[in-house]
């Protein structure tokens, strides 16, 4: 039985062009720039200075608050500078620039391929190890994993859900790690189950990844309480709230957190990072990233060090695939963000570098709303995007927008994708949601 | 919009086959007039800078023609097109802004202004035949007149051989688009398969009409015609498939659409049974169009909300 969420959803073409391409390690760059804001929450505080020598896996940034995280060096060499520069999204963020010299790892890291199955340690110890390794949610939201694994005292986790849905078109990074490193992922899940003290873990994978489902089912067979579920191919199946609904039929109440349904959702790539952190003592300084696009011949699933300039990745696949204007997206085409600057560098949440031609990304001219209601039909949160658009365009009607639940929007883009009048619904909702959230926060602060 | 035109093609072609070239002329004049009026108003009266797209006007034009009697003169279509586009659509602000279905406003305007022309039906003949403008009457008007004259409805139906099979395939007298139920149903299936419309409105109209006429017919078969007859005659299929489902003038959520369909079904049956007009689908849809903004207040099912 294929499971799926109950409300809305769309079916974009999945375009998993790079699903049969094995993971390959990207050669080291000459210089990397490691962002201090790779996680949700407060940016890390740099703890190295210009001229310092660093090893691979050495701490270069320390958490600056409860929701924050450690940042490690992904290379060995000399710190060239600690300087603010634009990150992937174009925000000015403190970066540590390192001139790469050789590839010398922190000796504490277990670099062998041996799979370490046995787990030990109390939940507190495991969470401390995960925190020290700088593990964050690698599906894109980059919420610090150690915070998610330690829910407030009054909330009790019942299920761990591993998110391997990968419902974004084009992206195949999770597919590849599930095929190539299934045991490690399952052990990572086991560690998180221990940390959360839960007995049951579901691993959710969309039906368009049969090889990954097979590999994960085999790997999970030797563990008690871990079950692989085949999910219907429907966007946004991998949305945290949608996944919980699909698997447990529990809906996260409006304004509440997933833990209120007794579920903790973690990405499969995060599970892999947890395995490496706890079993191999290896901090999160590299990840698998898909480099793809219809226009690109030389598609790759690269193992990339954090802080690698996108220009170096582009050079590794033979440069820009077509002449003229291109659009580069970090992440998938539905929720990914357009990259402002190819000098920007990869982060812990960078799952994909997607290349689109000008023709693919041209927006058709907007016409009047014809009140077809397709946006409301597609919205997985049961919102009315047409109404939000209308209210937003009047200007200033934030109370009406709030009453129509704009804060519930998960920004999946289903409305924009289905709109026959080409109205930029998501853009308008996103801008106004940010305003409404500001107002809500200001009210709560009082 | 292209999909809607494709969905209307079977009904249009069957009609051209049975009624001949005059129907082709009606379709062409009506569509061309609608596009022209919309273009002129869009460009010169409203001074819009946005790109003009005539597809939605073309759909209105084809629907209007399908709602005219086959023997109607071409200038009727021009007047209807003007009312539909200039008054019912553009004066509200153009595409997406109108409250009432433009083609139906055009039709009802013509029905009230030119009652003789608009109720002079011809029997389906064939391509290249001149339309015989005085030989036919619609099944609905036959029943309406007959029952008023005191003849039991079931006897009229039997006498005129209005079997469901006969009406399903073709050759029921009436408006251009009403000639073949099968052709309309093919269009309906096409619209569903292409996900242009959802079935909620159409099906809720059908169910309402079937249930309501079923009860009336069981209670008094001499006075009231039955479900099959009512579903297959007049503008019921054309209206429920193509007019009631118009995006702009119908509710947006599933809940609203079901209420909308039920309302149309009830009003249409009441007009047919008790009104002075033999046919009530156009009026029913227009009346429910008024309620659409209210029905849009029915919210979709929210995620994690009560």
PDB file of C-alpha atoms in Angstrom, chain A residues 8-224:
ATOM      1  CA  UNK A   8      -3.756  18.961  -2.152  1.00  0.00           C
ATOM      2  CA  UNK A   9      -0.508  18.293  -3.957  1.00  0.00           C
ATOM      3  CA  UNK A  10       0.706  18.365  -7.546  1.00  0.00           C
ATOM      4  CA  UNK A  11       2.534  16.125  -9.968  1.00  0.00           C
ATOM      5  CA  UNK A  12       5.473  17.959 -11.557  1.00  0.00           C
ATOM      6  CA  UNK A  13       7.601  15.873 -13.947  1.00  0.00           C
ATOM      7  CA  UNK A  14      10.241  14.285 -11.730  1.00  0.00           C
ATOM      8  CA  UNK A  15      13.211  14.593 -14.144  1.00  0.00           C
ATOM      9  CA  UNK A  16      15.522  12.426 -12.019  1.00  0.00           C
ATOM     10  CA  UNK A  17      18.173  12.610 -14.730  1.00  0.00           C
ATOM     11  CA  UNK A  18      21.125  11.757 -12.518  1.00  0.00           C
ATOM     12  CA  UNK A  19      19.628   8.829 -10.591  1.00  0.00           C
ATOM     13  CA  UNK A  20      21.882   6.211 -12.216  1.00  0.00           C
ATOM     14  CA  UNK A  21      25.119   8.132 -11.690  1.00  0.00           C
ATOM     15  CA  UNK A  22      27.250   6.886  -8.795  1.00  0.00           C
ATOM     16  CA  UNK A  23      28.587   9.193  -6.113  1.00  0.00           C
ATOM     17  CA  UNK A  24      31.974  10.613  -7.062  1.00  0.00           C
ATOM     18  CA  UNK A  25      34.306  12.686  -4.919  1.00  0.00           C
ATOM     19  CA  UNK A  26      34.880  16.207  -6.171  1.00  0.00           C
ATOM     20  CA  UNK A  27      38.598  17.134  -6.278  1.00  0.00           C
ATOM     21  CA  UNK A  28      39.641  19.617  -3.603  1.00  0.00           C
ATOM     22  CA  UNK A  29      39.466  23.312  -4.365  1.00  0.00           C
ATOM     23  CA  UNK A  30      42.456  25.611  -3.943  1.00  0.00           C
ATOM     24  CA  UNK A  31      40.564  27.803  -1.536  1.00  0.00           C
ATOM     25  CA  UNK A  32      37.316  27.330   0.353  1.00  0.00           C
ATOM     26  CA  UNK A  33      35.018  29.833   2.055  1.00  0.00           C
ATOM     27  CA  UNK A  34      33.062  28.336   4.920  1.00  0.00           C
ATOM     28  CA  UNK A  35      29.922  30.159   5.986  1.00  0.00           C
ATOM     29  CA  UNK A  36      29.205  30.652   9.672  1.00  0.00           C
ATOM     30  CA  UNK A  37      25.426  30.637   8.994  1.00  0.00           C
ATOM     31  CA  UNK A  38      24.784  27.155   7.641  1.00  0.00           C
ATOM     32  CA  UNK A  39      22.072  26.316  10.114  1.00  0.00           C
ATOM     33  CA  UNK A  40      18.779  27.811  11.147  1.00  0.00           C
ATOM     34  CA  UNK A  41      19.267  30.115  14.117  1.00  0.00           C
ATOM     35  CA  UNK A  42      22.161  32.265  15.297  1.00  0.00           C
ATOM     36  CA  UNK A  43      25.293  32.207  13.072  1.00  0.00           C
ATOM     37  CA  UNK A  44      28.300  30.502  14.654  1.00  0.00           C
ATOM     38  CA  UNK A  45      31.109  32.592  16.135  1.00  0.00           C
ATOM     39  CA  UNK A  46      34.431  32.123  14.302  1.00  0.00           C
ATOM     40  CA  UNK A  47      37.145  30.767  16.619  1.00  0.00           C
ATOM     41  CA  UNK A  48      40.070  30.918  14.203  1.00  0.00           C
ATOM     42  CA  UNK A  49      42.015  33.939  12.998  1.00  0.00           C
ATOM     43  CA  UNK A  50      43.980  34.831   9.905  1.00  0.00           C
ATOM     44  CA  UNK A  51      47.183  32.787   9.694  1.00  0.00           C
ATOM     45  CA  UNK A  52      45.938  29.853  11.857  1.00  0.00           C
ATOM     46  CA  UNK A  53      46.690  26.350  10.616  1.00  0.00           C
ATOM     47  CA  UNK A  54      43.634  24.069  10.503  1.00  0.00           C
ATOM     48  CA  UNK A  55      43.031  20.357   9.923  1.00  0.00           C
ATOM     49  CA  UNK A  56      40.085  18.695   8.209  1.00  0.00           C
ATOM     50  CA  UNK A  57      37.363  18.381  10.834  1.00  0.00           C
ATOM     51  CA  UNK A  58      38.727  21.012  13.187  1.00  0.00           C
ATOM     52  CA  UNK A  59      36.199  23.353  14.815  1.00  0.00           C
ATOM     53  CA  UNK A  60      36.307  26.824  13.253  1.00  0.00           C
ATOM     54  CA  UNK A  61      32.964  28.157  14.498  1.00  0.00           C
ATOM     55  CA  UNK A  62      31.147  27.691  17.804  1.00  0.00           C
ATOM     56  CA  UNK A  63      27.402  27.927  18.443  1.00  0.00           C
ATOM     57  CA  UNK A  64      26.191  31.372  19.443  1.00  0.00           C
ATOM     58  CA  UNK A  65      22.903  30.444  21.054  1.00  0.00           C
ATOM     59  CA  UNK A  66      20.497  27.590  21.830  1.00  0.00           C
ATOM     60  CA  UNK A  67      19.469  27.174  18.203  1.00  0.00           C
ATOM     61  CA  UNK A  68      22.883  27.317  16.551  1.00  0.00           C
ATOM     62  CA  UNK A  69      25.638  24.882  15.669  1.00  0.00           C
ATOM     63  CA  UNK A  70      29.330  24.070  15.363  1.00  0.00           C
ATOM     64  CA  UNK A  71      31.083  24.626  12.059  1.00  0.00           C
ATOM     65  CA  UNK A  72      34.164  22.591  11.123  1.00  0.00           C
ATOM     66  CA  UNK A  73      36.882  23.087   8.586  1.00  0.00           C
ATOM     67  CA  UNK A  74      36.375  20.934   5.518  1.00  0.00           C
ATOM     68  CA  UNK A  75      39.993  21.206   4.399  1.00  0.00           C
ATOM     69  CA  UNK A  76      43.495  21.436   5.841  1.00  0.00           C
ATOM     70  CA  UNK A  77      45.543  24.572   5.329  1.00  0.00           C
ATOM     71  CA  UNK A  78      45.940  28.149   6.487  1.00  0.00           C
ATOM     72  CA  UNK A  79      43.137  30.531   7.350  1.00  0.00           C
ATOM     73  CA  UNK A  80      43.452  33.298   4.757  1.00  0.00           C
ATOM     74  CA  UNK A  81      40.796  35.566   6.172  1.00  0.00           C
ATOM     75  CA  UNK A  82      37.683  35.816   8.310  1.00  0.00           C
ATOM     76  CA  UNK A  83      35.462  38.084   6.319  1.00  0.00           C
ATOM     77  CA  UNK A  84      31.816  38.826   5.529  1.00  0.00           C
ATOM     78  CA  UNK A  85      30.822  37.836   1.985  1.00  0.00           C
ATOM     79  CA  UNK A  86      27.566  36.998   0.195  1.00  0.00           C
ATOM     80  CA  UNK A  87      26.369  33.421   0.710  1.00  0.00           C
ATOM     81  CA  UNK A  88      24.200  31.311  -1.645  1.00  0.00           C
ATOM     82  CA  UNK A  89      21.124  33.377  -0.963  1.00  0.00           C
ATOM     83  CA  UNK A  90      23.035  36.643  -1.353  1.00  0.00           C
ATOM     84  CA  UNK A  91      23.050  37.518   2.367  1.00  0.00           C
ATOM     85  CA  UNK A  92      26.238  39.013   3.802  1.00  0.00           C
ATOM     86  CA  UNK A  93      27.508  36.377   6.203  1.00  0.00           C
ATOM     87  CA  UNK A  94      30.809  35.866   8.020  1.00  0.00           C
ATOM     88  CA  UNK A  95      32.945  33.311   6.159  1.00  0.00           C
ATOM     89  CA  UNK A  96      36.249  31.680   7.059  1.00  0.00           C
ATOM     90  CA  UNK A  97      38.454  31.569   3.955  1.00  0.00           C
ATOM     91  CA  UNK A  98      41.057  28.821   3.976  1.00  0.00           C
ATOM     92  CA  UNK A  99      43.963  28.261   1.561  1.00  0.00           C
ATOM     93  CA  UNK A 100      44.024  24.513   0.999  1.00  0.00           C
ATOM     94  CA  UNK A 101      47.297  22.726   1.747  1.00  0.00           C
ATOM     95  CA  UNK A 102      47.218  18.944   1.327  1.00  0.00           C
ATOM     96  CA  UNK A 103      44.416  16.933   2.901  1.00  0.00           C
ATOM     97  CA  UNK A 104      45.310  16.281   6.498  1.00  0.00           C
ATOM     98  CA  UNK A 105      42.471  15.037   8.665  1.00  0.00           C
ATOM     99  CA  UNK A 106      42.026  15.356  12.387  1.00  0.00           C
ATOM    100  CA  UNK A 107      43.552  12.064  13.632  1.00  0.00           C
ATOM    101  CA  UNK A 108      40.497  11.387  15.831  1.00  0.00           C
ATOM    102  CA  UNK A 109      38.400  10.699  12.698  1.00  0.00           C
ATOM    103  CA  UNK A 110      38.013   7.051  11.691  1.00  0.00           C
ATOM    104  CA  UNK A 111      38.739   7.166   7.952  1.00  0.00           C
ATOM    105  CA  UNK A 112      38.304   3.438   7.281  1.00  0.00           C
ATOM    106  CA  UNK A 113      35.362   2.046   5.305  1.00  0.00           C
ATOM    107  CA  UNK A 114      34.506  -0.423   8.041  1.00  0.00           C
ATOM    108  CA  UNK A 115      30.864  -0.200   9.050  1.00  0.00           C
ATOM    109  CA  UNK A 116      30.522   0.147  12.815  1.00  0.00           C
ATOM    110  CA  UNK A 117      27.191  -1.387  13.776  1.00  0.00           C
ATOM    111  CA  UNK A 118      27.272  -1.496  17.568  1.00  0.00           C
ATOM    112  CA  UNK A 119      25.944   1.587  19.259  1.00  0.00           C
ATOM    113  CA  UNK A 120      26.417   2.544  22.867  1.00  0.00           C
ATOM    114  CA  UNK A 121      26.029   5.612  25.022  1.00  0.00           C
ATOM    115  CA  UNK A 122      23.162   7.323  26.779  1.00  0.00           C
ATOM    116  CA  UNK A 123      20.805   9.603  24.858  1.00  0.00           C
ATOM    117  CA  UNK A 124      22.551  12.610  26.401  1.00  0.00           C
ATOM    118  CA  UNK A 125      25.973  11.386  25.239  1.00  0.00           C
ATOM    119  CA  UNK A 126      24.701  10.680  21.721  1.00  0.00           C
ATOM    120  CA  UNK A 127      23.064  14.092  21.437  1.00  0.00           C
ATOM    121  CA  UNK A 128      26.276  15.737  22.699  1.00  0.00           C
ATOM    122  CA  UNK A 129      28.283  13.895  20.023  1.00  0.00           C
ATOM    123  CA  UNK A 130      25.793  14.919  17.319  1.00  0.00           C
ATOM    124  CA  UNK A 131      25.943  18.529  18.490  1.00  0.00           C
ATOM    125  CA  UNK A 132      29.758  18.514  18.569  1.00  0.00           C
ATOM    126  CA  UNK A 133      29.810  17.227  14.978  1.00  0.00           C
ATOM    127  CA  UNK A 134      27.712  20.175  13.787  1.00  0.00           C
ATOM    128  CA  UNK A 135      24.955  17.999  12.339  1.00  0.00           C
ATOM    129  CA  UNK A 136      21.969  19.924  10.945  1.00  0.00           C
ATOM    130  CA  UNK A 137      18.902  18.956   8.938  1.00  0.00           C
ATOM    131  CA  UNK A 138      20.290  18.244   5.491  1.00  0.00           C
ATOM    132  CA  UNK A 139      16.998  18.270   3.605  1.00  0.00           C
ATOM    133  CA  UNK A 140      17.393  21.998   3.202  1.00  0.00           C
ATOM    134  CA  UNK A 141      15.892  23.523   6.342  1.00  0.00           C
ATOM    135  CA  UNK A 142      19.199  23.039   8.254  1.00  0.00           C
ATOM    136  CA  UNK A 143      17.568  22.988  11.674  1.00  0.00           C
ATOM    137  CA  UNK A 144      20.200  21.874  14.224  1.00  0.00           C
ATOM    138  CA  UNK A 145      19.671  18.127  14.707  1.00  0.00           C
ATOM    139  CA  UNK A 146      20.645  18.031  18.371  1.00  0.00           C
ATOM    140  CA  UNK A 147      17.831  20.475  19.192  1.00  0.00           C
ATOM    141  CA  UNK A 148      15.282  18.346  17.334  1.00  0.00           C
ATOM    142  CA  UNK A 149      16.488  15.207  19.129  1.00  0.00           C
ATOM    143  CA  UNK A 150      15.939  16.792  22.546  1.00  0.00           C
ATOM    144  CA  UNK A 151      12.266  17.760  22.638  1.00  0.00           C
ATOM    145  CA  UNK A 152      10.948  19.791  25.578  1.00  0.00           C
ATOM    146  CA  UNK A 153      10.286  17.793  28.750  1.00  0.00           C
ATOM    147  CA  UNK A 154       6.491  17.907  28.386  1.00  0.00           C
ATOM    148  CA  UNK A 155       6.545  16.455  24.852  1.00  0.00           C
ATOM    149  CA  UNK A 156       7.199  12.803  24.175  1.00  0.00           C
ATOM    150  CA  UNK A 157       8.488  11.443  20.863  1.00  0.00           C
ATOM    151  CA  UNK A 158       6.778   8.261  19.700  1.00  0.00           C
ATOM    152  CA  UNK A 159       8.070   7.789  16.154  1.00  0.00           C
ATOM    153  CA  UNK A 160      11.188   8.702  14.262  1.00  0.00           C
ATOM    154  CA  UNK A 161      10.478   9.302  10.572  1.00  0.00           C
ATOM    155  CA  UNK A 162      13.377   9.233   8.137  1.00  0.00           C
ATOM    156  CA  UNK A 163      12.610  11.362   5.134  1.00  0.00           C
ATOM    157  CA  UNK A 164      13.859   9.769   1.937  1.00  0.00           C
ATOM    158  CA  UNK A 165      10.923  10.949  -0.140  1.00  0.00           C
ATOM    159  CA  UNK A 166      13.044  13.339  -2.192  1.00  0.00           C
ATOM    160  CA  UNK A 167       9.934  14.681  -3.894  1.00  0.00           C
ATOM    161  CA  UNK A 168      11.785  17.608  -5.491  1.00  0.00           C
ATOM    162  CA  UNK A 169      12.264  17.052  -9.213  1.00  0.00           C
ATOM    163  CA  UNK A 170      15.871  16.600 -10.460  1.00  0.00           C
ATOM    164  CA  UNK A 171      17.512  16.047  -7.051  1.00  0.00           C
ATOM    165  CA  UNK A 172      18.998  12.551  -6.627  1.00  0.00           C
ATOM    166  CA  UNK A 173      21.475  12.995  -3.768  1.00  0.00           C
ATOM    167  CA  UNK A 174      19.304  11.164  -1.216  1.00  0.00           C
ATOM    168  CA  UNK A 175      18.467   8.456  -3.756  1.00  0.00           C
ATOM    169  CA  UNK A 176      22.182   7.773  -4.298  1.00  0.00           C
ATOM    170  CA  UNK A 177      23.155   7.637  -0.608  1.00  0.00           C
ATOM    171  CA  UNK A 178      20.225   5.302   0.091  1.00  0.00           C
ATOM    172  CA  UNK A 179      21.451   2.988  -2.668  1.00  0.00           C
ATOM    173  CA  UNK A 180      25.148   3.191  -1.865  1.00  0.00           C
ATOM    174  CA  UNK A 181      25.216   3.649   1.913  1.00  0.00           C
ATOM    175  CA  UNK A 182      21.963   2.082   3.188  1.00  0.00           C
ATOM    176  CA  UNK A 183      23.543   0.347   6.208  1.00  0.00           C
ATOM    177  CA  UNK A 184      25.114   3.546   7.467  1.00  0.00           C
ATOM    178  CA  UNK A 185      21.786   5.379   7.154  1.00  0.00           C
ATOM    179  CA  UNK A 186      19.928   2.680   9.050  1.00  0.00           C
ATOM    180  CA  UNK A 187      22.546   2.729  11.818  1.00  0.00           C
ATOM    181  CA  UNK A 188      22.171   6.514  11.910  1.00  0.00           C
ATOM    182  CA  UNK A 189      18.433   5.994  12.357  1.00  0.00           C
ATOM    183  CA  UNK A 190      19.120   3.501  15.146  1.00  0.00           C
ATOM    184  CA  UNK A 191      21.287   6.067  16.951  1.00  0.00           C
ATOM    185  CA  UNK A 192      18.571   8.715  16.680  1.00  0.00           C
ATOM    186  CA  UNK A 193      15.959   6.216  17.942  1.00  0.00           C
ATOM    187  CA  UNK A 194      18.172   5.693  20.965  1.00  0.00           C
ATOM    188  CA  UNK A 195      18.646   9.404  21.465  1.00  0.00           C
ATOM    189  CA  UNK A 196      14.886   9.930  21.339  1.00  0.00           C
ATOM    190  CA  UNK A 197      14.066   6.709  23.237  1.00  0.00           C
ATOM    191  CA  UNK A 198      11.563   5.643  20.570  1.00  0.00           C
ATOM    192  CA  UNK A 199      10.839   2.067  19.525  1.00  0.00           C
ATOM    193  CA  UNK A 200       9.610   2.694  16.008  1.00  0.00           C
ATOM    194  CA  UNK A 201      11.181   4.281  12.941  1.00  0.00           C
ATOM    195  CA  UNK A 202       9.629   4.662   9.507  1.00  0.00           C
ATOM    196  CA  UNK A 203      11.795   5.307   6.476  1.00  0.00           C
ATOM    197  CA  UNK A 204       9.660   6.978   3.808  1.00  0.00           C
ATOM    198  CA  UNK A 205      10.754   6.735   0.164  1.00  0.00           C
ATOM    199  CA  UNK A 206       8.785   7.781  -2.922  1.00  0.00           C
ATOM    200  CA  UNK A 207       7.839   5.023  -5.339  1.00  0.00           C
ATOM    201  CA  UNK A 208      10.006   6.468  -8.115  1.00  0.00           C
ATOM    202  CA  UNK A 209      13.115   5.188  -6.310  1.00  0.00           C
ATOM    203  CA  UNK A 210      12.641   1.382  -6.385  1.00  0.00           C
ATOM    204  CA  UNK A 211      16.379   0.644  -6.065  1.00  0.00           C
ATOM    205  CA  UNK A 212      16.616   2.813  -2.959  1.00  0.00           C
ATOM    206  CA  UNK A 213      13.530   1.128  -1.478  1.00  0.00           C
ATOM    207  CA  UNK A 214      15.129  -2.292  -2.074  1.00  0.00           C
ATOM    208  CA  UNK A 215      18.486  -1.331  -0.619  1.00  0.00           C
ATOM    209  CA  UNK A 216      16.981   0.311   2.444  1.00  0.00           C
ATOM    210  CA  UNK A 217      14.540  -2.555   3.040  1.00  0.00           C
ATOM    211  CA  UNK A 218      17.435  -5.022   2.996  1.00  0.00           C
ATOM    212  CA  UNK A 219      19.538  -2.871   5.300  1.00  0.00           C
ATOM    213  CA  UNK A 220      16.652  -2.349   7.716  1.00  0.00           C
ATOM    214  CA  UNK A 221      15.768  -6.061   7.872  1.00  0.00           C
ATOM    215  CA  UNK A 222      18.359  -6.805  10.569  1.00  0.00           C
ATOM    216  CA  UNK A 223      17.044  -4.115  12.905  1.00  0.00           C
ATOM    217  CA  UNK A 224      13.957  -4.280  15.085  1.00  0.00           C
TER     218      UNK A 224
END
